PDB file of C-alpha atoms in Angstrom:
ATOM      1  CA  MET A   1    -121.737 -60.105  25.391  1.00  0.00           C
ATOM      2  CA  ARG A   2    -119.246 -60.969  28.073  1.00  0.00           C
ATOM      3  CA  ASN A   3    -116.792 -58.288  29.074  1.00  0.00           C
ATOM      4  CA  ARG A   4    -113.095 -59.059  28.866  1.00  0.00           C
ATOM      5  CA  PRO A   5    -111.679 -59.656  32.371  1.00  0.00           C
ATOM      6  CA  ALA A   6    -109.689 -56.781  33.713  1.00  0.00           C
ATOM      7  CA  GLY A   7    -105.968 -57.047  33.127  1.00  0.00           C
ATOM      8  CA  ARG A   8    -106.275 -59.634  30.328  1.00  0.00           C
ATOM      9  CA  ARG A   9    -104.653 -58.616  27.081  1.00  0.00           C
ATOM     10  CA  SER A  10    -106.177 -59.031  23.671  1.00  0.00           C
ATOM     11  CA  ASN A  11    -105.054 -61.983  21.536  1.00  0.00           C
ATOM     12  CA  THR A  12    -104.623 -59.748  18.506  1.00  0.00           C
ATOM     13  CA  CYS A  13    -101.227 -59.836  16.845  1.00  0.00           C
ATOM     14  CA  PHE A  14    -101.120 -56.107  16.082  1.00  0.00           C
ATOM     15  CA  PRO A  15     -99.089 -55.127  19.190  1.00  0.00           C
ATOM     16  CA  ASN A  16     -96.403 -57.678  18.298  1.00  0.00           C
ATOM     17  CA  THR A  17     -96.494 -56.526  14.687  1.00  0.00           C
ATOM     18  CA  ARG A  18     -95.995 -52.940  15.776  1.00  0.00           C
ATOM     19  CA  ARG A  19     -93.078 -53.899  18.000  1.00  0.00           C
ATOM     20  CA  SER A  20     -91.544 -55.887  15.144  1.00  0.00           C
ATOM     21  CA  ALA A  21     -91.920 -52.940  12.772  1.00  0.00           C
ATOM     22  CA  LEU A  22     -90.340 -50.574  15.284  1.00  0.00           C
ATOM     23  CA  ARG A  23     -87.490 -52.980  15.889  1.00  0.00           C
ATOM     24  CA  SER A  24     -86.942 -53.386  12.150  1.00  0.00           C
ATOM     25  CA  LYS A  25     -86.810 -49.617  11.728  1.00  0.00           C
ATOM     26  CA  THR A  26     -84.331 -49.346  14.596  1.00  0.00           C
ATOM     27  CA  ASP A  27     -82.150 -52.058  13.075  1.00  0.00           C
ATOM     28  CA  ARG A  28     -82.068 -50.190   9.766  1.00  0.00           C
ATOM     29  CA  MET A  29     -81.100 -46.931  11.439  1.00  0.00           C
ATOM     30  CA  GLU A  30     -78.330 -48.654  13.387  1.00  0.00           C
ATOM     31  CA  LEU A  31     -77.007 -50.268  10.189  1.00  0.00           C
ATOM     32  CA  THR A  32     -77.110 -46.909   8.417  1.00  0.00           C
ATOM     33  CA  TRP A  33     -75.224 -45.316  11.322  1.00  0.00           C
ATOM     34  CA  LEU A  34     -72.480 -47.950  11.135  1.00  0.00           C
ATOM     35  CA  CYS A  35     -72.269 -47.664   7.336  1.00  0.00           C
ATOM     36  CA  LYS A  36     -71.797 -43.909   7.679  1.00  0.00           C
ATOM     37  CA  LEU A  37     -68.788 -44.482   9.926  1.00  0.00           C
ATOM     38  CA  LEU A  38     -67.361 -47.019   7.473  1.00  0.00           C
ATOM     39  CA  LEU A  39     -67.950 -44.630   4.576  1.00  0.00           C
ATOM     40  CA  ALA A  40     -66.197 -41.810   6.440  1.00  0.00           C
ATOM     41  CA  HIS A  41     -63.220 -44.087   7.074  1.00  0.00           C
ATOM     42  CA  LEU A  42     -62.944 -45.174   3.433  1.00  0.00           C
ATOM     43  CA  LEU A  43     -63.237 -41.607   2.161  1.00  0.00           C
ATOM     44  CA  THR A  44     -60.689 -40.064   4.519  1.00  0.00           C
ATOM     45  CA  ASP A  45     -58.179 -42.913   4.731  1.00  0.00           C
ATOM     46  CA  PHE A  46     -57.940 -43.570   0.990  1.00  0.00           C
ATOM     47  CA  LEU A  47     -59.432 -40.779  -1.132  1.00  0.00           C
ATOM     48  CA  LEU A  48     -58.884 -37.623   0.945  1.00  0.00           C
ATOM     49  CA  GLN A  49     -55.388 -38.398   2.256  1.00  0.00           C
ATOM     50  CA  PRO A  50     -52.589 -37.006   0.048  1.00  0.00           C
ATOM     51  CA  LYS A  51     -49.502 -39.137  -0.529  1.00  0.00           C
ATOM     52  CA  SER A  52     -47.403 -36.297   0.873  1.00  0.00           C
ATOM     53  CA  TRP A  53     -49.149 -36.739   4.225  1.00  0.00           C
ATOM     54  CA  ILE A  54     -48.325 -40.452   4.235  1.00  0.00           C
ATOM     55  CA  ALA A  55     -44.681 -39.719   3.382  1.00  0.00           C
ATOM     56  CA  ALA A  56     -44.406 -37.076   6.112  1.00  0.00           C
ATOM     57  CA  ARG A  57     -45.947 -39.432   8.663  1.00  0.00           C
ATOM     58  CA  SER A  58     -43.549 -42.225   7.716  1.00  0.00           C
ATOM     59  CA  ARG A  59     -40.606 -39.848   8.047  1.00  0.00           C
ATOM     60  CA  MET A  60     -41.547 -37.851  11.176  1.00  0.00           C
ATOM     61  CA  HIS A  61     -44.007 -40.226  12.875  1.00  0.00           C
ATOM     62  CA  PHE A  62     -45.795 -38.519  15.783  1.00  0.00           C
ATOM     63  CA  ARG A  63     -43.955 -35.249  15.089  1.00  0.00           C
ATOM     64  CA  ALA A  64     -45.657 -34.895  11.697  1.00  0.00           C
ATOM     65  CA  PRO A  65     -48.406 -32.231  11.652  1.00  0.00           C
ATOM     66  CA  GLN A  66     -50.001 -34.125   8.770  1.00  0.00           C
ATOM     67  CA  LEU A  67     -50.744 -37.028  11.124  1.00  0.00           C
ATOM     68  CA  TYR A  68     -52.945 -34.848  13.312  1.00  0.00           C
ATOM     69  CA  ALA A  69     -54.479 -33.079  10.317  1.00  0.00           C
ATOM     70  CA  HIS A  70     -55.520 -36.456   8.922  1.00  0.00           C
ATOM     71  CA  GLY A  71     -57.042 -37.413  12.271  1.00  0.00           C
ATOM     72  CA  LEU A  72     -59.024 -34.168  12.360  1.00  0.00           C
ATOM     73  CA  VAL A  73     -60.320 -34.682   8.813  1.00  0.00           C
ATOM     74  CA  THR A  74     -61.372 -38.244   9.614  1.00  0.00           C
ATOM     75  CA  ALA A  75     -63.179 -37.233  12.799  1.00  0.00           C
ATOM     76  CA  ALA A  76     -64.850 -34.256  11.104  1.00  0.00           C
ATOM     77  CA  VAL A  77     -66.193 -36.285   8.174  1.00  0.00           C
ATOM     78  CA  ALA A  78     -67.443 -39.035  10.490  1.00  0.00           C
ATOM     79  CA  GLY A  79     -69.083 -36.459  12.745  1.00  0.00           C
ATOM     80  CA  LEU A  80     -70.790 -34.711   9.839  1.00  0.00           C
ATOM     81  CA  LEU A  81     -72.200 -37.949   8.458  1.00  0.00           C
ATOM     82  CA  ILE A  82     -73.700 -38.999  11.806  1.00  0.00           C
ATOM     83  CA  GLY A  83     -74.736 -35.456  12.709  1.00  0.00           C
ATOM     84  CA  PHE A  84     -72.347 -35.399  15.705  1.00  0.00           C
ATOM     85  CA  ASN A  85     -74.879 -37.534  17.542  1.00  0.00           C
ATOM     86  CA  PRO A  86     -73.649 -38.627  19.992  1.00  0.00           C
ATOM     87  CA  TRP A  87     -71.004 -35.974  20.350  1.00  0.00           C
ATOM     88  CA  TRP A  88     -68.278 -38.204  21.793  1.00  0.00           C
ATOM     89  CA  VAL A  89     -67.892 -40.415  18.696  1.00  0.00           C
ATOM     90  CA  ALA A  90     -65.854 -37.824  16.747  1.00  0.00           C
ATOM     91  CA  PRO A  91     -63.292 -37.286  19.563  1.00  0.00           C
ATOM     92  CA  VAL A  92     -62.926 -41.057  19.992  1.00  0.00           C
ATOM     93  CA  ILE A  93     -62.254 -41.454  16.266  1.00  0.00           C
ATOM     94  CA  LEU A  94     -59.811 -38.520  16.332  1.00  0.00           C
ATOM     95  CA  LEU A  95     -57.729 -39.969  19.170  1.00  0.00           C
ATOM     96  CA  SER A  96     -57.845 -43.599  18.051  1.00  0.00           C
ATOM     97  CA  HIS A  97     -57.194 -42.890  14.374  1.00  0.00           C
ATOM     98  CA  THR A  98     -54.233 -40.645  15.173  1.00  0.00           C
ATOM     99  CA  ALA A  99     -52.753 -43.197  17.575  1.00  0.00           C
ATOM    100  CA  ILE A 100     -53.188 -46.146  15.199  1.00  0.00           C
ATOM    101  CA  ASP A 101     -51.712 -44.301  12.213  1.00  0.00           C
ATOM    102  CA  GLY A 102     -48.852 -42.994  14.352  1.00  0.00           C
ATOM    103  CA  ILE A 103     -47.945 -46.502  15.486  1.00  0.00           C
ATOM    104  CA  LYS A 104     -48.247 -47.826  11.940  1.00  0.00           C
ATOM    105  CA  SER A 105     -45.789 -45.198  10.705  1.00  0.00           C
ATOM    106  CA  TYR A 106     -42.973 -47.118  12.429  1.00  0.00           C
ATOM    107  CA  LEU A 107     -43.816 -50.336  10.550  1.00  0.00           C
ATOM    108  CA  PRO A 108     -42.790 -51.324   6.995  1.00  0.00           C
ATOM    109  CA  GLU A 109     -45.300 -51.248   4.151  1.00  0.00           C
ATOM    110  CA  LYS A 110     -46.396 -54.879   4.109  1.00  0.00           C
ATOM    111  CA  ILE A 111     -49.819 -56.354   3.514  1.00  0.00           C
ATOM    112  CA  GLY A 112     -49.959 -57.889   7.001  1.00  0.00           C
ATOM    113  CA  TYR A 113     -49.411 -54.539   8.712  1.00  0.00           C
ATOM    114  CA  PHE A 114     -51.844 -52.869   6.316  1.00  0.00           C
ATOM    115  CA  LEU A 115     -54.595 -55.367   7.202  1.00  0.00           C
ATOM    116  CA  ALA A 116     -53.818 -55.058  10.927  1.00  0.00           C
ATOM    117  CA  ASP A 117     -54.075 -51.263  10.662  1.00  0.00           C
ATOM    118  CA  GLN A 118     -57.441 -51.455   8.909  1.00  0.00           C
ATOM    119  CA  LEU A 119     -58.706 -54.048  11.402  1.00  0.00           C
ATOM    120  CA  ALA A 120     -57.785 -51.769  14.300  1.00  0.00           C
ATOM    121  CA  HIS A 121     -59.722 -48.881  12.740  1.00  0.00           C
ATOM    122  CA  LEU A 122     -62.673 -51.201  12.083  1.00  0.00           C
ATOM    123  CA  LEU A 123     -62.729 -52.407  15.695  1.00  0.00           C
ATOM    124  CA  VAL A 124     -62.930 -48.802  16.909  1.00  0.00           C
ATOM    125  CA  LEU A 125     -65.875 -48.060  14.610  1.00  0.00           C
ATOM    126  CA  VAL A 126     -67.688 -51.258  15.595  1.00  0.00           C
ATOM    127  CA  GLY A 127     -67.022 -50.456  19.257  1.00  0.00           C
ATOM    128  CA  CYS A 128     -68.645 -47.043  18.836  1.00  0.00           C
ATOM    129  CA  TRP A 129     -71.558 -48.730  17.076  1.00  0.00           C
ATOM    130  CA  PHE A 130     -72.127 -51.102  19.981  1.00  0.00           C
ATOM    131  CA  ALA A 131     -71.823 -48.270  22.506  1.00  0.00           C
ATOM    132  CA  VAL A 132     -74.440 -46.139  20.753  1.00  0.00           C
ATOM    133  CA  TRP A 133     -77.384 -48.453  21.511  1.00  0.00           C
ATOM    134  CA  ASN A 134     -80.077 -45.784  21.369  1.00  0.00           C
ATOM    135  CA  TYR A 135     -80.092 -44.104  17.961  1.00  0.00           C
ATOM    136  CA  LYS A 136     -81.861 -40.728  18.170  1.00  0.00           C
ATOM    137  CA  GLY A 137     -81.397 -39.555  14.614  1.00  0.00           C
ATOM    138  CA  SER A 138     -79.041 -37.101  13.057  1.00  0.00           C
ATOM    139  CA  LEU A 139     -78.774 -33.436  13.917  1.00  0.00           C
ATOM    140  CA  LEU A 140     -78.586 -32.861  10.160  1.00  0.00           C
ATOM    141  CA  PRO A 141     -81.913 -34.206   8.826  1.00  0.00           C
ATOM    142  CA  ASP A 142     -81.013 -33.559   5.202  1.00  0.00           C
ATOM    143  CA  TRP A 143     -78.274 -36.171   5.457  1.00  0.00           C
ATOM    144  CA  ASP A 144     -80.790 -38.681   6.797  1.00  0.00           C
ATOM    145  CA  ARG A 145     -82.866 -38.301   3.646  1.00  0.00           C
ATOM    146  CA  ILE A 146     -79.940 -38.375   1.251  1.00  0.00           C
ATOM    147  CA  LEU A 147     -77.982 -41.121   2.993  1.00  0.00           C
ATOM    148  CA  SER A 148     -80.693 -43.744   3.255  1.00  0.00           C
ATOM    149  CA  THR A 149     -79.621 -47.267   4.130  1.00  0.00           C
ATOM    150  CA  ARG A 150     -79.604 -48.430   0.501  1.00  0.00           C
ATOM    151  CA  ASN A 151     -77.739 -45.343  -0.708  1.00  0.00           C
ATOM    152  CA  VAL A 152     -75.118 -45.661   2.022  1.00  0.00           C
ATOM    153  CA  VAL A 153     -74.564 -49.349   1.224  1.00  0.00           C
ATOM    154  CA  LEU A 154     -74.175 -48.569  -2.492  1.00  0.00           C
ATOM    155  CA  LEU A 155     -71.872 -45.601  -1.904  1.00  0.00           C
ATOM    156  CA  THR A 156     -69.720 -47.622   0.490  1.00  0.00           C
ATOM    157  CA  ALA A 157     -69.369 -50.391  -2.096  1.00  0.00           C
ATOM    158  CA  PHE A 158     -68.329 -47.969  -4.845  1.00  0.00           C
ATOM    159  CA  VAL A 159     -65.772 -46.254  -2.618  1.00  0.00           C
ATOM    160  CA  PHE A 160     -64.411 -49.630  -1.499  1.00  0.00           C
ATOM    161  CA  VAL A 161     -63.670 -50.872  -5.039  1.00  0.00           C
ATOM    162  CA  THR A 162     -61.636 -47.768  -5.902  1.00  0.00           C
ATOM    163  CA  LYS A 163     -58.599 -46.790  -3.815  1.00  0.00           C
ATOM    164  CA  PRO A 164     -58.957 -49.279  -0.913  1.00  0.00           C
ATOM    165  CA  LEU A 165     -58.947 -52.320  -3.202  1.00  0.00           C
ATOM    166  CA  GLY A 166     -56.235 -50.718  -5.336  1.00  0.00           C
ATOM    167  CA  ILE A 167     -53.925 -50.431  -2.335  1.00  0.00           C
ATOM    168  CA  PHE A 168     -54.711 -53.996  -1.264  1.00  0.00           C
ATOM    169  CA  ILE A 169     -53.971 -55.355  -4.751  1.00  0.00           C
ATOM    170  CA  GLY A 170     -50.725 -53.369  -4.901  1.00  0.00           C
ATOM    171  CA  LEU A 171     -49.594 -54.895  -1.603  1.00  0.00           C
ATOM    172  CA  PHE A 172     -50.837 -58.361  -2.560  1.00  0.00           C
ATOM    173  CA  THR A 173     -48.853 -58.391  -5.817  1.00  0.00           C
ATOM    174  CA  ALA A 174     -45.745 -56.701  -4.377  1.00  0.00           C
ATOM    175  CA  LYS A 175     -43.717 -59.901  -4.070  1.00  0.00           C
ATOM    176  CA  TRP A 176     -44.304 -60.760  -7.740  1.00  0.00           C
ATOM    177  CA  ARG A 177     -43.565 -57.201  -8.831  1.00  0.00           C
ATOM    178  CA  ALA A 178     -40.314 -57.204  -6.851  1.00  0.00           C
ATOM    179  CA  ARG A 179     -38.988 -60.047  -9.017  1.00  0.00           C
ATOM    180  CA  LEU A 180     -39.262 -57.974 -12.147  1.00  0.00           C
ATOM    181  CA  THR A 181     -36.786 -55.353 -13.271  1.00  0.00           C
ATOM    182  CA  MET A 182     -37.733 -51.843 -14.310  1.00  0.00           C
ATOM    183  CA  GLU A 183     -37.589 -52.878 -17.975  1.00  0.00           C
ATOM    184  CA  VAL A 184     -39.770 -55.950 -17.456  1.00  0.00           C
ATOM    185  CA  VAL A 185     -42.642 -54.217 -15.680  1.00  0.00           C
ATOM    186  CA  PRO A 186     -43.698 -50.982 -17.422  1.00  0.00           C
ATOM    187  CA  ALA A 187     -45.211 -48.354 -15.204  1.00  0.00           C
ATOM    188  CA  LYS A 188     -48.523 -48.373 -17.029  1.00  0.00           C
ATOM    189  CA  ASN A 189     -49.220 -51.938 -15.866  1.00  0.00           C
ATOM    190  CA  THR A 190     -48.334 -51.274 -12.243  1.00  0.00           C
ATOM    191  CA  GLU A 191     -50.895 -50.301  -9.639  1.00  0.00           C
ATOM    192  CA  ASP A 192     -48.661 -49.240  -6.794  1.00  0.00           C
ATOM    193  CA  PRO A 193     -50.059 -46.465  -4.567  1.00  0.00           C
ATOM    194  CA  PHE A 194     -46.875 -46.382  -2.484  1.00  0.00           C
ATOM    195  CA  GLY A 195     -44.563 -45.605  -5.441  1.00  0.00           C
ATOM    196  CA  ALA A 196     -42.416 -48.753  -5.727  1.00  0.00           C
ATOM    197  CA  LYS A 197     -38.908 -48.391  -7.108  1.00  0.00           C
ATOM    198  CA  ALA A 198     -39.848 -50.435 -10.174  1.00  0.00           C
ATOM    199  CA  VAL A 199     -42.057 -47.645 -11.404  1.00  0.00           C
ATOM    200  CA  SER A 200     -40.014 -45.188 -13.425  1.00  0.00           C
ATOM    201  CA  ASP A 201     -42.809 -42.899 -14.587  1.00  0.00           C
ATOM    202  CA  ASP A 202     -45.130 -41.575 -11.887  1.00  0.00           C
ATOM    203  CA  SER A 203     -47.667 -40.261 -14.362  1.00  0.00           C
ATOM    204  CA  LEU A 204     -48.042 -43.661 -16.052  1.00  0.00           C
ATOM    205  CA  ALA A 205     -48.273 -45.376 -12.673  1.00  0.00           C
ATOM    206  CA  THR A 206     -51.076 -43.019 -11.699  1.00  0.00           C
ATOM    207  CA  ALA A 207     -52.828 -43.705 -15.003  1.00  0.00           C
ATOM    208  CA  GLY A 208     -52.619 -47.452 -14.367  1.00  0.00           C
ATOM    209  CA  SER A 209     -54.119 -46.989 -10.926  1.00  0.00           C
ATOM    210  CA  TRP A 210     -57.031 -44.996 -12.348  1.00  0.00           C
ATOM    211  CA  ILE A 211     -57.590 -47.634 -15.036  1.00  0.00           C
ATOM    212  CA  GLY A 212     -57.808 -50.304 -12.360  1.00  0.00           C
ATOM    213  CA  MET A 213     -60.296 -48.280 -10.337  1.00  0.00           C
ATOM    214  CA  ALA A 214     -62.442 -47.584 -13.396  1.00  0.00           C
ATOM    215  CA  GLU A 215     -62.420 -51.266 -14.291  1.00  0.00           C
ATOM    216  CA  ARG A 216     -63.638 -52.303 -10.833  1.00  0.00           C
ATOM    217  CA  VAL A 217     -66.347 -49.645 -10.831  1.00  0.00           C
ATOM    218  CA  ILE A 218     -67.605 -50.903 -14.211  1.00  0.00           C
ATOM    219  CA  ILE A 219     -67.613 -54.484 -12.930  1.00  0.00           C
ATOM    220  CA  LEU A 220     -69.544 -53.439  -9.826  1.00  0.00           C
ATOM    221  CA  ILE A 221     -72.156 -51.633 -11.927  1.00  0.00           C
ATOM    222  CA  LEU A 222     -72.543 -54.644 -14.234  1.00  0.00           C
ATOM    223  CA  VAL A 223     -72.980 -57.018 -11.296  1.00  0.00           C
ATOM    224  CA  LEU A 224     -75.544 -54.757  -9.621  1.00  0.00           C
ATOM    225  CA  LYS A 225     -77.451 -54.577 -12.910  1.00  0.00           C
ATOM    226  CA  GLY A 226     -77.184 -58.328 -13.460  1.00  0.00           C
ATOM    227  CA  GLN A 227     -75.389 -57.828 -16.776  1.00  0.00           C
ATOM    228  CA  TYR A 228     -73.062 -60.803 -16.490  1.00  0.00           C
ATOM    229  CA  GLU A 229     -72.804 -61.143 -20.283  1.00  0.00           C
ATOM    230  CA  ALA A 230     -71.250 -57.685 -20.528  1.00  0.00           C
ATOM    231  CA  PHE A 231     -68.989 -58.599 -17.620  1.00  0.00           C
ATOM    232  CA  GLY A 232     -67.647 -61.523 -19.649  1.00  0.00           C
ATOM    233  CA  LEU A 233     -67.038 -59.300 -22.669  1.00  0.00           C
ATOM    234  CA  LEU A 234     -65.158 -56.787 -20.516  1.00  0.00           C
ATOM    235  CA  LEU A 235     -62.939 -59.518 -19.093  1.00  0.00           C
ATOM    236  CA  ALA A 236     -62.262 -60.944 -22.577  1.00  0.00           C
ATOM    237  CA  ALA A 237     -61.395 -57.522 -24.006  1.00  0.00           C
ATOM    238  CA  LYS A 238     -59.007 -56.783 -21.163  1.00  0.00           C
ATOM    239  CA  SER A 239     -57.349 -60.182 -21.550  1.00  0.00           C
ATOM    240  CA  ILE A 240     -56.722 -59.527 -25.249  1.00  0.00           C
ATOM    241  CA  ILE A 241     -55.184 -56.122 -24.537  1.00  0.00           C
ATOM    242  CA  ARG A 242     -53.067 -57.273 -21.612  1.00  0.00           C
ATOM    243  CA  PHE A 243     -51.784 -60.559 -22.966  1.00  0.00           C
ATOM    244  CA  SER A 244     -51.445 -59.862 -26.710  1.00  0.00           C
ATOM    245  CA  ASP A 245     -47.724 -59.041 -26.496  1.00  0.00           C
ATOM    246  CA  SER A 246     -45.846 -62.123 -27.761  1.00  0.00           C
ATOM    247  CA  GLN A 247     -42.546 -60.818 -26.363  1.00  0.00           C
ATOM    248  CA  ARG A 248     -43.842 -60.709 -22.807  1.00  0.00           C
ATOM    249  CA  THR A 249     -41.823 -62.867 -20.406  1.00  0.00           C
ATOM    250  CA  GLU A 250     -43.365 -65.650 -18.343  1.00  0.00           C
ATOM    251  CA  ALA A 251     -42.761 -63.792 -15.075  1.00  0.00           C
ATOM    252  CA  LYS A 252     -44.401 -60.686 -16.456  1.00  0.00           C
ATOM    253  CA  THR A 253     -47.393 -62.671 -17.718  1.00  0.00           C
ATOM    254  CA  GLU A 254     -47.845 -64.321 -14.317  1.00  0.00           C
ATOM    255  CA  TYR A 255     -47.669 -60.946 -12.579  1.00  0.00           C
ATOM    256  CA  LEU A 256     -50.283 -59.394 -14.867  1.00  0.00           C
ATOM    257  CA  LEU A 257     -52.516 -62.449 -14.612  1.00  0.00           C
ATOM    258  CA  ILE A 258     -52.450 -62.401 -10.812  1.00  0.00           C
ATOM    259  CA  GLY A 259     -53.167 -58.669 -10.701  1.00  0.00           C
ATOM    260  CA  THR A 260     -55.979 -58.900 -13.241  1.00  0.00           C
ATOM    261  CA  LEU A 261     -57.701 -61.896 -11.664  1.00  0.00           C
ATOM    262  CA  SER A 262     -57.426 -60.514  -8.129  1.00  0.00           C
ATOM    263  CA  SER A 263     -58.877 -57.162  -9.232  1.00  0.00           C
ATOM    264  CA  VAL A 264     -61.741 -58.787 -11.133  1.00  0.00           C
ATOM    265  CA  LEU A 265     -62.578 -61.330  -8.428  1.00  0.00           C
ATOM    266  CA  LEU A 266     -62.529 -58.750  -5.639  1.00  0.00           C
ATOM    267  CA  ALA A 267     -64.800 -56.422  -7.609  1.00  0.00           C
ATOM    268  CA  LEU A 268     -67.117 -59.329  -8.433  1.00  0.00           C
ATOM    269  CA  GLY A 269     -67.230 -60.424  -4.788  1.00  0.00           C
ATOM    270  CA  THR A 270     -67.969 -56.881  -3.649  1.00  0.00           C
ATOM    271  CA  GLY A 271     -70.836 -56.662  -6.127  1.00  0.00           C
ATOM    272  CA  LEU A 272     -72.366 -59.959  -5.004  1.00  0.00           C
ATOM    273  CA  LEU A 273     -72.103 -58.995  -1.326  1.00  0.00           C
ATOM    274  CA  THR A 274     -73.696 -55.630  -2.082  1.00  0.00           C
ATOM    275  CA  LEU A 275     -76.570 -57.338  -3.903  1.00  0.00           C
ATOM    276  CA  LYS A 276     -77.097 -59.626  -0.914  1.00  0.00           C
ATOM    277  CA  ALA A 277     -77.113 -56.666   1.471  1.00  0.00           C
ATOM    278  CA  LEU A 278     -79.664 -54.818  -0.673  1.00  0.00           C
ATOM    279  CA  GLN A 279     -81.872 -57.922  -0.779  1.00  0.00           C
ATOM    280  CA  LEU A 280     -81.791 -58.173   3.015  1.00  0.00           C
ATOM    281  CA  LEU A 281     -82.798 -54.519   3.275  1.00  0.00           C
ATOM    282  CA  GLY A 282     -85.788 -55.215   1.012  1.00  0.00           C
TER     283      GLY A 282
END
């Protein structure tokens, strides 16, 4: 049997397969790392931020202690999820998040400024993701087991369809809601996280917001389970409840229709994108 010449590599495909497997594992860890930052942002910017903090920031701007408290909470949650590895990510998020929110406090509550604010936060997180090219694992291994890539993707989707989408829908439908008087638009049908003047009863407005969030969560679950028949029944039942009032004005009907369809379509789109992401993860 002839010996293989020195320096010549074997034609076997196993080395390439091993490199591909390692690269695939690295890609998954990097995606998980980025999803953790996105999850931290959604949790702290929408679910863990009291309305009183937003009001104080809008009134006092950079002099508001709540602005810096919110920045600390955001940085702490992000740091915990990634295990403070690398250490500099949390300080970067603290400084950037505080600066962006402070600047936004001088601007009116309009959907364009809201989207610009969220885009600025997203660019910071993506920038950190690109900078951290060598993922070394979390300093908190328990989180690595609990927050697997699939779990992080699912959790991010469920958080996204609650308060973040609720705020977006409230801003998106603001111009239609502004045309209605307080008598035309009852508080229970208004999802307005910023407390519009048309809402006369804060408790009913809060109830309407929770109903919208619950509806989108149910839609997301049905889409993930592939239960599109039940999704159709849910939409039909809601349509009957919302549009059964014969005394409802045309403007009010248009407002409710726009809010309902935008909420349903956004939840449906989120579910389909989540399914696609889970399929890519395998």
